[in-house]
């Protein structure tokens, strides 16, 4: 009799705990994570501004979903895959985060994407250069939302060369994503009949580019391509002016220029330099209205990566609402079957490899005398559909395309 009562008590306890677990899962908030560079080389174009952009998306959803609050957590990965991995595991395993956004580091993105697939959670990378994210390391749980290295190289080389064969020398940041963009660039240059003269590698967070710029000058190449971003790029642009490179007939061509960089450096220093983007605050009334909201909330104008965090978070939250659950499988299905629609995106779909096939622009920084005001920084030269901008399926290494 005692054993029977004990068994019944154990069964009752297990049932109670199971009910409590189900109730806890049902009551938990809809929770997202913003993982990026919060204080280093890319913090000005992602960082705390990406968190502010995500909050605007939450605000546009009313702050709640499925009768639960929408919460946000954020952290700095320090550009270290092991640090990003620890944060992602903690968020997924113990803090109730269902989806992570932004990243802006290819090494961290690849590490976290693998964890997201293991845990059946979501990763949406706003920008990261490595083609492996949606290529040979593609995942059903991962997506690339904005620029990637192939597309930036494709549009920048074609735009800066005006479609004509020319010569190039590269200053390339010394990590995997930089090497990948350089390889893609070399193939594109040589395919168009141009000449890849050579390249030199520099470490992340380089303060002095004088020796690298001297090698570029001595190469005799018509174009000096700079593969890197954030503070590295702004330092290089400043030192390019000191070297008088433009006066010698060479063109300095940064591959990751943003409106935030142009605003910080000024159009005198950046005039004519190319940039690739999908969001520009001065494009139309909707983009201007978002920029005004963002500036009121954060104190600065939004960058293209930050606007893309807004876009990705908004699409995720809309998909949670449509699915009626935060269950990853159901939400992923909604995200991929529903066209992306927001203030600067229309009808874009997520390809099988996770690549959002959005329209993008090739643009150039304006000359100071052609600006109508302080925020009139660039000319949108050409709009490109995703089918022409991003890597074609025939060149992709993603297993989703292998038969």
Short mmCIF file of C-alpha atoms in Angstrom, two decimals:
data_model
loop_
_atom_site.label_atom_id
_atom_site.label_comp_id
_atom_site.label_asym_id
_atom_site.label_seq_id
_atom_site.Cartn_x
_atom_site.Cartn_y
_atom_site.Cartn_z
CA UNK A 1 0.00 0.00 0.00
CA UNK A 2 2.83 2.40 0.96
CA UNK A 3 4.64 1.71 -2.31
CA UNK A 4 1.43 2.33 -4.28
CA UNK A 5 0.85 5.64 -2.51
CA UNK A 6 4.47 6.60 -3.11
CA UNK A 7 4.18 5.75 -6.80
CA UNK A 8 0.95 7.74 -7.12
CA UNK A 9 2.57 10.68 -5.35
CA UNK A 10 5.54 10.55 -7.73
CA UNK A 11 3.25 10.46 -10.76
CA UNK A 12 1.25 13.39 -9.37
CA UNK A 13 4.44 15.37 -8.77
CA UNK A 14 5.71 14.70 -12.28
CA UNK A 15 2.38 15.76 -13.75
CA UNK A 16 2.44 18.94 -11.69
CA UNK A 17 5.99 19.76 -12.79
CA UNK A 18 5.08 19.08 -16.42
CA UNK A 19 2.07 21.41 -16.16
CA UNK A 20 4.25 24.05 -14.53
CA UNK A 21 6.79 23.70 -17.34
CA UNK A 22 4.10 24.07 -20.03
CA UNK A 23 2.59 27.06 -18.22
CA UNK A 24 6.04 28.62 -17.87
CA UNK A 25 6.73 28.17 -21.60
CA UNK A 26 3.34 29.66 -22.44
CA UNK A 27 3.86 32.63 -20.12
CA UNK A 28 7.42 33.48 -21.13
CA UNK A 29 7.90 36.68 -23.14
CA UNK A 30 8.76 36.85 -26.82
CA UNK A 31 12.49 37.48 -26.45
CA UNK A 32 15.11 38.46 -29.03
CA UNK A 33 18.84 39.11 -28.77
CA UNK A 34 21.03 41.71 -30.51
CA UNK A 35 24.60 40.42 -30.67
CA UNK A 36 27.18 42.73 -32.24
CA UNK A 37 30.15 45.06 -31.79
CA UNK A 38 29.08 47.43 -29.02
CA UNK A 39 32.30 49.37 -28.44
CA UNK A 40 34.95 48.67 -31.07
CA UNK A 41 35.69 49.11 -34.76
CA UNK A 42 32.13 48.63 -36.11
CA UNK A 43 30.14 49.96 -33.17
CA UNK A 44 29.21 53.26 -34.88
CA UNK A 45 27.38 51.51 -37.71
CA UNK A 46 25.86 48.67 -35.66
CA UNK A 47 26.33 48.61 -31.87
CA UNK A 48 23.82 50.32 -29.58
CA UNK A 49 22.14 51.81 -32.68
CA UNK A 50 21.06 48.32 -33.77
CA UNK A 51 19.44 47.84 -30.37
CA UNK A 52 17.59 51.14 -30.86
CA UNK A 53 16.44 49.98 -34.32
CA UNK A 54 15.15 46.70 -32.88
CA UNK A 55 13.21 48.65 -30.23
CA UNK A 56 11.49 50.64 -32.99
CA UNK A 57 10.40 47.37 -34.63
CA UNK A 58 9.03 46.18 -31.27
CA UNK A 59 7.24 49.51 -30.89
CA UNK A 60 5.67 49.09 -34.34
CA UNK A 61 4.29 45.72 -33.20
CA UNK A 62 2.68 47.34 -30.17
CA UNK A 63 5.20 46.01 -27.66
CA UNK A 64 3.37 42.71 -27.15
CA UNK A 65 2.68 39.54 -29.11
CA UNK A 66 0.35 36.65 -28.40
CA UNK A 67 -0.59 38.37 -25.16
CA UNK A 68 3.04 38.47 -23.99
CA UNK A 69 5.58 41.30 -23.73
CA UNK A 70 8.35 41.51 -26.33
CA UNK A 71 11.73 41.75 -24.62
CA UNK A 72 15.23 42.42 -25.92
CA UNK A 73 18.71 41.59 -24.64
CA UNK A 74 22.01 42.72 -26.13
CA UNK A 75 25.71 41.91 -25.82
CA UNK A 76 29.13 42.58 -27.35
CA UNK A 77 30.83 39.60 -29.02
CA UNK A 78 34.20 41.38 -29.27
CA UNK A 79 34.66 39.82 -32.73
CA UNK A 80 35.53 36.55 -31.00
CA UNK A 81 33.62 33.41 -32.11
CA UNK A 82 34.14 31.74 -28.73
CA UNK A 83 32.70 34.75 -26.88
CA UNK A 84 29.74 34.96 -29.27
CA UNK A 85 29.14 31.22 -28.87
CA UNK A 86 29.06 31.41 -25.06
CA UNK A 87 26.57 34.28 -25.19
CA UNK A 88 24.36 32.53 -27.75
CA UNK A 89 24.25 29.28 -25.76
CA UNK A 90 23.34 31.14 -22.58
CA UNK A 91 20.63 33.10 -24.33
CA UNK A 92 19.15 30.00 -25.97
CA UNK A 93 19.53 27.61 -23.02
CA UNK A 94 18.71 29.72 -19.97
CA UNK A 95 17.40 33.15 -20.95
CA UNK A 96 14.56 32.21 -23.26
CA UNK A 97 15.88 33.93 -26.41
CA UNK A 98 14.38 32.47 -29.57
CA UNK A 99 16.13 34.58 -32.22
CA UNK A 100 19.42 36.49 -32.49
CA UNK A 101 20.00 39.41 -34.87
CA UNK A 102 22.77 41.59 -36.34
CA UNK A 103 26.28 40.08 -35.57
CA UNK A 104 28.39 42.03 -38.17
CA UNK A 105 31.27 39.57 -37.86
CA UNK A 106 31.57 36.59 -40.17
CA UNK A 107 33.50 34.39 -37.75
CA UNK A 108 30.99 34.98 -34.98
CA UNK A 109 28.07 34.57 -37.40
CA UNK A 110 29.28 31.17 -38.58
CA UNK A 111 29.78 29.95 -35.00
CA UNK A 112 26.40 31.20 -33.77
CA UNK A 113 24.60 29.89 -36.86
CA UNK A 114 25.82 26.39 -36.03
CA UNK A 115 24.56 26.73 -32.47
CA UNK A 116 21.19 28.06 -33.66
CA UNK A 117 20.76 24.98 -35.84
CA UNK A 118 21.74 22.64 -32.96
CA UNK A 119 19.23 24.32 -30.63
CA UNK A 120 16.58 24.83 -33.33
CA UNK A 121 16.63 28.58 -32.81
CA UNK A 122 17.02 31.46 -35.27
CA UNK A 123 19.90 33.65 -36.43
CA UNK A 124 19.37 36.60 -38.78
CA UNK A 125 22.64 38.26 -39.78
CA UNK A 126 22.12 41.87 -40.83
CA UNK A 127 25.50 42.14 -42.53
CA UNK A 128 28.50 39.83 -42.67
CA UNK A 129 30.86 39.38 -45.56
CA UNK A 130 31.59 35.66 -45.71
CA UNK A 131 29.85 33.83 -48.52
CA UNK A 132 30.00 30.69 -46.33
CA UNK A 133 27.10 31.93 -44.15
CA UNK A 134 24.63 31.25 -46.95
CA UNK A 135 27.11 29.09 -48.89
CA UNK A 136 28.86 25.91 -47.78
CA UNK A 137 27.89 26.52 -44.12
CA UNK A 138 24.29 27.50 -44.89
CA UNK A 139 21.64 26.50 -42.38
CA UNK A 140 17.83 26.27 -42.42
CA UNK A 141 18.00 28.30 -39.18
CA UNK A 142 20.17 31.12 -40.55
CA UNK A 143 19.59 34.09 -42.85
CA UNK A 144 21.59 36.94 -44.41
CA UNK A 145 19.48 40.08 -44.54
CA UNK A 146 21.53 42.89 -46.08
CA UNK A 147 24.95 43.24 -47.73
CA UNK A 148 27.35 40.36 -48.14
CA UNK A 149 30.85 40.23 -49.54
CA UNK A 150 29.97 38.85 -52.98
CA UNK A 151 27.27 41.45 -53.64
CA UNK A 152 29.42 44.36 -52.39
CA UNK A 153 32.34 43.26 -54.59
CA UNK A 154 30.01 42.73 -57.55
CA UNK A 155 28.39 46.17 -57.41
CA UNK A 156 31.47 48.11 -56.31
CA UNK A 157 33.78 46.75 -59.01
CA UNK A 158 31.21 47.24 -61.77
CA UNK A 159 30.22 50.68 -60.54
CA UNK A 160 33.68 52.05 -59.80
CA UNK A 161 35.02 50.75 -63.15
CA UNK A 162 31.96 51.94 -65.05
CA UNK A 163 31.86 48.47 -66.59
CA UNK A 164 35.29 48.87 -68.23
CA UNK A 165 38.46 46.81 -67.67
CA UNK A 166 40.90 48.47 -65.28
CA UNK A 167 43.63 47.61 -62.75
CA UNK A 168 43.26 47.02 -59.00
CA UNK A 169 45.44 46.69 -55.90
CA UNK A 170 43.83 45.73 -52.57
CA UNK A 171 44.29 46.60 -48.91
CA UNK A 172 42.49 43.71 -47.22
CA UNK A 173 41.65 43.13 -43.56
CA UNK A 174 43.43 39.96 -42.46
CA UNK A 175 40.61 37.60 -41.55
CA UNK A 176 38.57 35.02 -43.41
CA UNK A 177 35.82 37.33 -44.66
CA UNK A 178 38.33 39.82 -46.04
CA UNK A 179 40.17 37.05 -47.89
CA UNK A 180 36.86 35.79 -49.30
CA UNK A 181 35.89 39.21 -50.69
CA UNK A 182 39.37 39.63 -52.16
CA UNK A 183 39.11 36.25 -53.96
CA UNK A 184 35.66 37.12 -55.34
CA UNK A 185 36.94 40.53 -56.41
CA UNK A 186 39.91 39.05 -58.24
CA UNK A 187 37.65 36.67 -60.18
CA UNK A 188 35.27 39.50 -61.13
CA UNK A 189 38.11 41.82 -62.19
CA UNK A 190 39.79 39.20 -64.35
CA UNK A 191 36.48 38.04 -65.83
CA UNK A 192 35.80 41.61 -67.00
CA UNK A 193 39.23 41.84 -68.64
CA UNK A 194 40.80 43.90 -65.87
CA UNK A 195 44.05 43.30 -63.99
CA UNK A 196 44.46 42.22 -60.36
CA UNK A 197 47.88 43.75 -59.58
CA UNK A 198 48.19 42.46 -56.01
CA UNK A 199 47.15 42.86 -52.38
CA UNK A 200 48.47 43.50 -48.89
CA UNK A 201 46.83 42.37 -45.63
CA UNK A 202 46.35 44.50 -42.51
CA UNK A 203 45.18 43.48 -39.00
CA UNK A 204 41.83 44.56 -37.57
CA UNK A 205 42.07 47.86 -35.63
CA UNK A 206 45.07 49.21 -37.53
CA UNK A 207 45.84 52.83 -36.59
CA UNK A 208 48.52 53.54 -39.21
CA UNK A 209 48.04 52.63 -42.90
CA UNK A 210 51.02 54.56 -44.27
CA UNK A 211 53.12 51.50 -45.20
CA UNK A 212 50.12 49.78 -46.84
CA UNK A 213 49.17 52.89 -48.80
CA UNK A 214 52.75 53.29 -49.99
CA UNK A 215 52.67 49.76 -51.40
CA UNK A 216 49.37 50.55 -53.11
CA UNK A 217 50.81 53.73 -54.63
CA UNK A 218 53.89 51.91 -55.88
CA UNK A 219 51.74 49.20 -57.50
CA UNK A 220 50.66 51.63 -60.20
CA UNK A 221 47.10 50.24 -60.11
CA UNK A 222 44.35 52.61 -61.20
CA UNK A 223 42.12 51.60 -58.28
CA UNK A 224 43.07 50.93 -54.67
CA UNK A 225 40.36 48.70 -53.22
CA UNK A 226 39.97 48.79 -49.44
CA UNK A 227 38.33 45.70 -47.93
CA UNK A 228 37.54 46.56 -44.33
CA UNK A 229 35.18 48.84 -42.48
CA UNK A 230 34.41 50.96 -39.45
CA UNK A 231 37.32 52.76 -37.80
CA UNK A 232 39.85 50.95 -40.02
CA UNK A 233 38.26 52.39 -43.12
CA UNK A 234 37.85 55.93 -41.75
CA UNK A 235 41.52 55.94 -40.66
CA UNK A 236 42.58 54.77 -44.12
CA UNK A 237 40.46 57.42 -45.86
CA UNK A 238 41.98 60.18 -43.72
CA UNK A 239 45.49 58.95 -44.46
CA UNK A 240 44.69 58.59 -48.18
CA UNK A 241 44.04 62.33 -48.29
CA UNK A 242 47.35 63.00 -46.52
CA UNK A 243 49.16 60.87 -49.11
CA UNK A 244 47.47 62.78 -51.95
CA UNK A 245 46.58 59.55 -53.70
CA UNK A 246 43.70 61.02 -55.71
CA UNK A 247 46.03 63.75 -57.08
CA UNK A 248 48.30 61.08 -58.56
CA UNK A 249 45.45 59.66 -60.64
CA UNK A 250 44.68 56.64 -58.48
CA UNK A 251 41.22 56.14 -57.02
CA UNK A 252 40.69 54.95 -53.45
CA UNK A 253 37.69 52.59 -53.44
CA UNK A 254 36.36 51.49 -50.02
CA UNK A 255 34.13 48.41 -50.14
CA UNK A 256 32.23 49.03 -46.89
CA UNK A 257 31.51 52.76 -46.84
CA UNK A 258 28.28 53.80 -45.11
CA UNK A 259 26.37 57.05 -44.72
CA UNK A 260 27.54 57.15 -41.09
CA UNK A 261 31.16 57.19 -42.31
CA UNK A 262 30.46 59.91 -44.87
CA UNK A 263 28.69 62.00 -42.24
CA UNK A 264 31.64 61.60 -39.86
CA UNK A 265 34.39 62.25 -42.42
CA UNK A 266 32.61 64.86 -44.51
CA UNK A 267 31.93 64.92 -48.24
CA UNK A 268 35.16 66.79 -48.98
CA UNK A 269 37.10 63.67 -47.96
CA UNK A 270 34.69 61.07 -49.39
CA UNK A 271 33.37 62.69 -52.59
CA UNK A 272 33.00 60.20 -55.43
CA UNK A 273 33.60 57.18 -53.21
CA UNK A 274 31.20 54.27 -53.79
CA UNK A 275 28.89 52.54 -51.37
CA UNK A 276 26.41 49.68 -51.60
CA UNK A 277 23.26 49.84 -49.50
CA UNK A 278 19.57 48.99 -49.32
CA UNK A 279 18.42 51.80 -47.00
CA UNK A 280 19.12 55.53 -47.43
CA UNK A 281 17.41 58.04 -45.18
CA UNK A 282 16.84 60.67 -47.91
CA UNK A 283 15.33 58.30 -50.48
CA UNK A 284 11.62 59.02 -49.91
CA UNK A 285 9.07 60.15 -47.32
CA UNK A 286 9.00 56.76 -45.57
CA UNK A 287 12.77 56.52 -45.18
CA UNK A 288 12.90 60.13 -43.96
CA UNK A 289 10.17 59.44 -41.38
CA UNK A 290 12.07 56.40 -40.05
CA UNK A 291 15.29 58.41 -39.86
CA UNK A 292 13.49 61.10 -37.84
CA UNK A 293 12.11 58.47 -35.42
CA UNK A 294 15.50 56.84 -35.07
CA UNK A 295 17.28 60.14 -34.46
CA UNK A 296 14.73 61.10 -31.82
CA UNK A 297 15.28 57.75 -30.08
CA UNK A 298 19.04 57.45 -30.50
CA UNK A 299 20.37 60.93 -31.27
CA UNK A 300 21.92 60.00 -34.62
CA UNK A 301 20.83 59.11 -38.14
CA UNK A 302 20.50 55.36 -38.86
CA UNK A 303 23.04 53.40 -40.85
CA UNK A 304 22.10 50.84 -43.47
CA UNK A 305 23.01 47.91 -41.12
CA UNK A 306 20.88 49.40 -38.32
CA UNK A 307 17.91 49.88 -40.64
CA UNK A 308 18.29 46.26 -41.72
CA UNK A 309 18.14 45.12 -38.10
CA UNK A 310 14.81 46.97 -37.88
CA UNK A 311 13.63 45.22 -41.06
CA UNK A 312 14.71 41.74 -39.90
CA UNK A 313 13.26 42.06 -36.39
CA UNK A 314 9.98 43.41 -37.76
CA UNK A 315 9.64 40.51 -40.22
CA UNK A 316 10.40 38.02 -37.47
CA UNK A 317 7.79 39.52 -35.14
CA UNK A 318 5.19 39.63 -37.92
CA UNK A 319 5.90 35.95 -38.57
CA UNK A 320 5.51 35.06 -34.88
CA UNK A 321 2.14 36.81 -34.94
CA UNK A 322 1.07 35.02 -38.14
CA UNK A 323 2.22 31.64 -36.81
CA UNK A 324 0.52 32.20 -33.46
CA UNK A 325 3.58 30.80 -31.68
CA UNK A 326 7.31 31.33 -31.10
CA UNK A 327 8.00 27.74 -32.15
CA UNK A 328 11.01 27.98 -34.44
CA UNK A 329 9.80 25.59 -37.12
CA UNK A 330 6.48 27.39 -37.50
CA UNK A 331 8.06 30.85 -37.45
CA UNK A 332 10.72 29.89 -39.99
CA UNK A 333 8.02 28.63 -42.33
CA UNK A 334 6.13 31.93 -42.06
CA UNK A 335 9.28 34.01 -42.55
CA UNK A 336 10.18 32.12 -45.72
CA UNK A 337 6.71 31.91 -47.23
CA UNK A 338 5.84 35.58 -46.61
CA UNK A 339 7.36 38.41 -48.72
CA UNK A 340 9.24 41.01 -46.68
CA UNK A 341 7.41 44.32 -46.60
CA UNK A 342 8.56 47.36 -44.66
CA UNK A 343 9.48 51.01 -45.12
CA UNK A 344 12.32 50.26 -47.59
CA UNK A 345 11.64 46.68 -48.66
CA UNK A 346 8.95 45.50 -51.05
CA UNK A 347 8.14 41.92 -52.01
CA UNK A 348 11.59 40.51 -51.15
CA UNK A 349 11.73 36.78 -50.48
CA UNK A 350 14.14 34.61 -48.53
CA UNK A 351 15.92 32.16 -50.83
CA UNK A 352 16.51 28.51 -49.86
CA UNK A 353 20.04 29.34 -48.70
CA UNK A 354 18.74 32.01 -46.31
CA UNK A 355 19.75 34.93 -48.55
CA UNK A 356 17.11 37.71 -48.58
CA UNK A 357 16.77 38.63 -52.24
CA UNK A 358 16.25 42.35 -51.74
CA UNK A 359 16.90 45.25 -54.10
CA UNK A 360 20.16 47.11 -53.43
CA UNK A 361 21.73 50.36 -54.60
CA UNK A 362 25.10 51.32 -55.97
CA UNK A 363 25.66 54.90 -54.80
CA UNK A 364 28.41 57.52 -54.63
CA UNK A 365 29.22 60.23 -52.10
CA UNK A 366 28.30 63.69 -53.37
CA UNK A 367 30.69 66.56 -53.91
CA UNK A 368 30.16 69.28 -51.27
CA UNK A 369 28.91 71.79 -53.86
CA UNK A 370 26.12 69.47 -55.04
CA UNK A 371 24.60 68.84 -51.59
CA UNK A 372 21.19 70.40 -50.89
CA UNK A 373 21.65 70.12 -47.12
CA UNK A 374 23.64 68.50 -44.33
CA UNK A 375 21.97 65.10 -44.76
CA UNK A 376 22.07 65.07 -48.57
CA UNK A 377 25.18 62.90 -48.66
CA UNK A 378 24.95 60.51 -51.61
CA UNK A 379 23.62 59.99 -55.11
CA UNK A 380 21.76 56.73 -55.71
CA UNK A 381 23.33 55.81 -59.04
CA UNK A 382 21.72 52.48 -59.83
CA UNK A 383 19.14 50.16 -58.29
CA UNK A 384 19.87 46.47 -58.70
CA UNK A 385 17.44 43.59 -58.16
CA UNK A 386 18.65 40.87 -55.84
CA UNK A 387 18.77 38.39 -58.73
CA UNK A 388 21.56 40.46 -60.34
CA UNK A 389 23.34 41.57 -57.17
CA UNK A 390 23.78 38.41 -55.09
CA UNK A 391 25.63 35.20 -55.85
CA UNK A 392 23.70 33.09 -58.39
CA UNK A 393 22.49 29.66 -57.40
CA UNK A 394 24.83 28.12 -59.98
CA UNK A 395 27.84 29.40 -58.00
CA UNK A 396 26.49 28.67 -54.53
CA UNK A 397 27.97 25.93 -52.36
CA UNK A 398 24.86 25.70 -50.16
CA UNK A 399 23.64 22.14 -49.69
CA UNK A 400 20.05 23.34 -50.16
CA UNK A 401 20.77 23.66 -53.89
CA UNK A 402 22.51 20.31 -54.29
CA UNK A 403 20.46 17.57 -55.86
#
